[in-house]
Tab-separated table of C-alpha atoms in Angstrom:
chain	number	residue	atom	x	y	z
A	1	UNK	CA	202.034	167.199	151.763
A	2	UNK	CA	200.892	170.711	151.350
A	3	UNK	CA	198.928	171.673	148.126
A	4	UNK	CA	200.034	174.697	145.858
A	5	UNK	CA	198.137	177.568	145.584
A	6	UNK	CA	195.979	178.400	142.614
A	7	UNK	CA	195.653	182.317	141.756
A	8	UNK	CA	192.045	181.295	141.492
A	9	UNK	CA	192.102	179.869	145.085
A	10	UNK	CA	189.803	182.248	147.372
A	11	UNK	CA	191.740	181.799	150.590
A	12	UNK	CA	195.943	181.835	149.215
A	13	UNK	CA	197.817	179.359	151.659
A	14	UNK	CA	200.920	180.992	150.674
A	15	UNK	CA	203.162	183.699	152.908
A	16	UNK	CA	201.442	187.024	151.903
A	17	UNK	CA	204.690	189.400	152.541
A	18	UNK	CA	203.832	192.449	150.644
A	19	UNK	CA	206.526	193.539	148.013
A	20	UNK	CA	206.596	197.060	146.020
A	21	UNK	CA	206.746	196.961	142.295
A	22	UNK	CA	207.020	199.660	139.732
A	23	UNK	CA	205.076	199.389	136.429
A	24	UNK	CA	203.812	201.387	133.721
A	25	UNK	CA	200.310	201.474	133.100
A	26	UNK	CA	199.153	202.763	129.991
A	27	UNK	CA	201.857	205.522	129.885
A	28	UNK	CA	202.114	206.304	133.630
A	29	UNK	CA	204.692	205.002	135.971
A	30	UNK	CA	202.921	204.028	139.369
A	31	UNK	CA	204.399	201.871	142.334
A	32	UNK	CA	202.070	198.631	143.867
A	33	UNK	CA	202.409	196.356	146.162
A	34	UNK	CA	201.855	192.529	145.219
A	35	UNK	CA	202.515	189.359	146.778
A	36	UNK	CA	202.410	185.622	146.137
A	37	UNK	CA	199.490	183.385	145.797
A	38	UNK	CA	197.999	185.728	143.443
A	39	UNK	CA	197.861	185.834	139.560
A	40	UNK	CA	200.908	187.371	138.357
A	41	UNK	CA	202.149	188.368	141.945
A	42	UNK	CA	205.526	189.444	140.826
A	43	UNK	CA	205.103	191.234	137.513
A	44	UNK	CA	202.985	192.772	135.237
A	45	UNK	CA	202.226	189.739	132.970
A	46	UNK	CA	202.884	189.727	128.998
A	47	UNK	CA	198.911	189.481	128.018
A	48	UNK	CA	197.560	192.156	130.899
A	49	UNK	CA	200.455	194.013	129.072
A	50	UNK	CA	199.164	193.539	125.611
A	51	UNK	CA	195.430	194.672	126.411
A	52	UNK	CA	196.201	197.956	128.178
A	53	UNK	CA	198.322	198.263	125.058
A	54	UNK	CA	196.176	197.647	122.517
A	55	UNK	CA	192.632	199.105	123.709
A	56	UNK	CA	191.160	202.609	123.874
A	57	UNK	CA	190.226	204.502	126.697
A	58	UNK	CA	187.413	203.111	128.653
A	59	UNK	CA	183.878	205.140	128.826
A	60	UNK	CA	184.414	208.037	130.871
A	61	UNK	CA	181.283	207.759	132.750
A	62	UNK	CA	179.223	204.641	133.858
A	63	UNK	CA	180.288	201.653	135.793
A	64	UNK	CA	183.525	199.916	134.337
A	65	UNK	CA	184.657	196.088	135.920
A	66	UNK	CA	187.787	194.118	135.874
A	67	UNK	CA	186.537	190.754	136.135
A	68	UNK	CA	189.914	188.907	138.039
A	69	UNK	CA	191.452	191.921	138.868
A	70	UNK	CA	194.907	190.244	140.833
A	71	UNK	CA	196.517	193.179	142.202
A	72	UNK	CA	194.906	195.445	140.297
A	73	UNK	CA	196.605	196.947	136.957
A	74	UNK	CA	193.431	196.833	134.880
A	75	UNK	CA	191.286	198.469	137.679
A	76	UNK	CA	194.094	200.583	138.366
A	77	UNK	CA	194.675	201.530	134.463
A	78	UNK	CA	190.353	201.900	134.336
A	79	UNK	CA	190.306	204.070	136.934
A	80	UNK	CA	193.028	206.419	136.657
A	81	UNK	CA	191.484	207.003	132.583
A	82	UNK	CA	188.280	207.131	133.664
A	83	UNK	CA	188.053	209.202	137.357
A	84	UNK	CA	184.649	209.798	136.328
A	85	UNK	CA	183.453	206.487	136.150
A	86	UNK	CA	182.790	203.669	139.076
A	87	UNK	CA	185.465	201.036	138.810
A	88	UNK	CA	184.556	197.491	140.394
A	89	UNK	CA	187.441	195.727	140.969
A	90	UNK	CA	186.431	191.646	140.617
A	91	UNK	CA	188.267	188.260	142.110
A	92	UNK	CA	187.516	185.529	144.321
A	93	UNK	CA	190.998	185.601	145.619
A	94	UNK	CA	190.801	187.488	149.538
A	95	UNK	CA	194.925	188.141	148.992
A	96	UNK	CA	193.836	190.104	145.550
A	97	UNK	CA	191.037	191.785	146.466
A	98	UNK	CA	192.978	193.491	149.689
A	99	UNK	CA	196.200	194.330	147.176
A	100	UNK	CA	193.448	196.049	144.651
A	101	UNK	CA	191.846	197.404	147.308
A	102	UNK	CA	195.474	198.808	148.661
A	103	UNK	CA	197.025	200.091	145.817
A	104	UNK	CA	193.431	201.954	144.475
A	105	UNK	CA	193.858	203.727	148.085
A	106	UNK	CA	197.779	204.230	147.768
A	107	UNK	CA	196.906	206.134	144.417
A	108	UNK	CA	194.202	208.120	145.753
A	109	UNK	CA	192.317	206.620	143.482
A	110	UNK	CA	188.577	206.676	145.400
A	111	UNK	CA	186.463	205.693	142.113
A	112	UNK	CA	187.170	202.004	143.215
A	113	UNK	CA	184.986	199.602	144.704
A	114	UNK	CA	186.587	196.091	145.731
A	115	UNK	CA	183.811	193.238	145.759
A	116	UNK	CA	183.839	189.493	145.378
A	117	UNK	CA	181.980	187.872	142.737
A	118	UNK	CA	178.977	186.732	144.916
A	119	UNK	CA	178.221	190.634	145.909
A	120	UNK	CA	178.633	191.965	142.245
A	121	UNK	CA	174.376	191.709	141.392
A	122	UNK	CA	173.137	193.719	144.145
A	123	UNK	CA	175.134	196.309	143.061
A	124	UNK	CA	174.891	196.813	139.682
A	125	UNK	CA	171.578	196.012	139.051
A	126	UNK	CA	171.658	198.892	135.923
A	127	UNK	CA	174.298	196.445	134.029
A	128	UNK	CA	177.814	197.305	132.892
A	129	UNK	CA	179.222	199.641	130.736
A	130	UNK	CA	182.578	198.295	129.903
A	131	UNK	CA	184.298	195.318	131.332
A	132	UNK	CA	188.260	194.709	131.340
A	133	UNK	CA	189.788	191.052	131.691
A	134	UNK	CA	192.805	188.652	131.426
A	135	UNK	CA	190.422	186.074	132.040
A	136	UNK	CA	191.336	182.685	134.402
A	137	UNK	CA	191.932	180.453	131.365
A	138	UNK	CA	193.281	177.644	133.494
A	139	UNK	CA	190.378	177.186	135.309
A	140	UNK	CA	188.964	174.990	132.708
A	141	UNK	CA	186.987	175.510	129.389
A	142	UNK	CA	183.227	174.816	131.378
A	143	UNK	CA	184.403	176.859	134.573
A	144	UNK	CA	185.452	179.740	131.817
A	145	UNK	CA	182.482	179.405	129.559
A	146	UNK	CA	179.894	179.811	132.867
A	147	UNK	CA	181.989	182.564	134.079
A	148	UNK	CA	182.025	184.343	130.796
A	149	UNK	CA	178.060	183.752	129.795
A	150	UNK	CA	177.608	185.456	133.586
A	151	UNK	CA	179.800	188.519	133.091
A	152	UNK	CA	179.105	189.065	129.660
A	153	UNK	CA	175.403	189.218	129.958
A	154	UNK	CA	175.848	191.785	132.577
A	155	UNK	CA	176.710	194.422	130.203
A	156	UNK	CA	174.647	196.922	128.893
A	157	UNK	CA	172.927	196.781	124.996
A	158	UNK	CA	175.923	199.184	124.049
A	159	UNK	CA	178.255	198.248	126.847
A	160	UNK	CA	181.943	196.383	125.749
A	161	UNK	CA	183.899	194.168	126.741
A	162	UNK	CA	188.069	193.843	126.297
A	163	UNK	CA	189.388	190.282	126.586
A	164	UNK	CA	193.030	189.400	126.541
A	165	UNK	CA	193.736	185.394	125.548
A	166	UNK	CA	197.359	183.576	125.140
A	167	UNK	CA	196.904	182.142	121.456
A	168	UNK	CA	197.907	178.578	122.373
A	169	UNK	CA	195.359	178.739	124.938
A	170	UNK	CA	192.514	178.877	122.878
A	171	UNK	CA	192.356	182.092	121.877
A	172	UNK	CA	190.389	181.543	118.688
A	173	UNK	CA	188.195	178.580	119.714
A	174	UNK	CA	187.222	180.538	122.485
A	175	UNK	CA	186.336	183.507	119.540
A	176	UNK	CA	184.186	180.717	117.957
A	177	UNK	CA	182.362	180.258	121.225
A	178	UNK	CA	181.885	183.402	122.093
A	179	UNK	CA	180.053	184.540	118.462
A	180	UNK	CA	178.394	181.229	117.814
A	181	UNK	CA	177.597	179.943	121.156
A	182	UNK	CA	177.016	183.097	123.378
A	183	UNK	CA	175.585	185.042	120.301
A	184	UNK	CA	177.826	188.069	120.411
A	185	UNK	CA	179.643	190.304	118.277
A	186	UNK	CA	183.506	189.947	118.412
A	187	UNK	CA	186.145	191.207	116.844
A	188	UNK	CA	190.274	191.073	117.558
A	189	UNK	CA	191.296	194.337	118.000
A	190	UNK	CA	194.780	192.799	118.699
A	191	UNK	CA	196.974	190.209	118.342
A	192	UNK	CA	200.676	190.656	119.766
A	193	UNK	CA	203.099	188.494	121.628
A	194	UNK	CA	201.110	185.321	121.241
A	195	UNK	CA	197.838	186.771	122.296
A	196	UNK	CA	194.657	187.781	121.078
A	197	UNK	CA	192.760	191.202	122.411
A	198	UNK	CA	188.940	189.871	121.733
A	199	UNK	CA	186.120	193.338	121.783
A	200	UNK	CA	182.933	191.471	122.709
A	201	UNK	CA	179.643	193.225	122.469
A	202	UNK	CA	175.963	192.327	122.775
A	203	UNK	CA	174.237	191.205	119.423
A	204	UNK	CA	171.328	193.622	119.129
C-alpha cells in the first residue's frame, strides 16, 4: 500500500509533471509552473493570498527568506519588490525547491538563491532582515514551535517577520506562544478569510 505524500516530505513520491499556472502576485500577473506533491501545487492558496495582501513591501536591501517557499509565490512576490535585496528561497521539499528555483529563473529574477534548510547558517551568518511564511502548521505544534524558535532567532535586532496562520489552526494560541514563550513582539497586522497575518519582531 503506497503512502501519500506530505508537502513537508523531502523526497515527493508523487508524478512530478510540471503544469503552468497564472497568478497574481501582489498586483502583477506572472505565469509558474507547479506540480503535485508540493504545498499548494495547484493554486495559489487562500492564506499565501491573504499575506501578500495584507503586508508592506519588504526591505529593499538586505537578505529577505521565505521559510517553506512551495513553488515559490512569496520568494517570487519578495523578489520582484525587492530586486535589490538577496532572496533565499527555504523548503525541505527537493520537488519545491527545483519549481522555486525554475520559476525565479523563468522571471529573470537572479536575486534568488534556492537552499535547503540544513545549508541556510553558512550562509547567512549576518542574520535576516525580513522573513516571509505560510508556515507548515500540520507538521505538529513541537515540530512548528522548534522550527519557528530556529528561524525567528535568525533575524536581525530590527529585522521582521510576516506570518500567515488559518484561525482554526491556532492562529492565536500560536500568538500567545510566540510573545510569551519565544519573548517577541507581535502584532496582527491582518485578519481576513479565516486567517491571521502575525508581524513578529525581536524584543529589544
Amino acid at each position: 500500500m503506497s503512502v501519500p505524500d506530505h508537502y513537508f516530505s523531502a523526497e515527493p513520491a508523487s508524478p512530478g509533471e510540471l503544469r503552468p499556472l497564472t497568478v497574481r502576485l501582489r498586483g502583477r500577473e506572472v505565469t509558474v509552473q507547479v506540480a503535485a506533491g508540493v504545498f499548494s501545487g495547484d493554486r495559489l492558496d487562500l492564506g499565501t493570498r491573504v499575506l501578500l495582501d495584507a503586508v508592506e513591501d519588504p526591505p529593499a536591501a538586505g537578505t529577505l527568506v521565505d521559510v517553506g517557499c512551495g513553488w515559490g509565490p512569496l520568494t517570487i512576490a519578495m523578489a520582484q519588490a525587492s530586486p535589490g535585496a538577496r532572496v533565499v528561497a527555504v523548503d525541505v521539499n527537493a520537488r519545491a525547491r527545483d519549481l522555486t528555483a525554475r520559476n525565479a529563473r523563468a522571471l529573470g529574477l537572479d536575486n534568488v538563491t534556492v537552499l535547503p534548510p540544513e545549508e541556510v547558517p553558512a550562509l547567512l551568518p549576518e542574520g535576516i532582515d525580513e522573513i516571509w511564511s505560510n508556515p507548515p502548521i500540520r507538521i505538529g505544534k513541537g515540530p512548528l514551535h522548534e522550527l519557528l524558535r530556529e528561524w525567528l532567532g535568525r533575524l536581525r535586532p530590527d529585522g521582521r517577520a510576516q506570518l500567515v496562520v488559518q484561525r482554526n489552526l491556532g492562529a492565536d494560541s500560536l500568538h500567545r506562544w510566540l510573545a510569551e514563550e519565544l519573548g517577541t513582539d507581535v502584532v496582527r497586522t491582518a485578519s481576513a478569510k479565516g486567517f491571521r497575518v502575525l508581524t513578529v519582531r525581536p524584543r529589544g
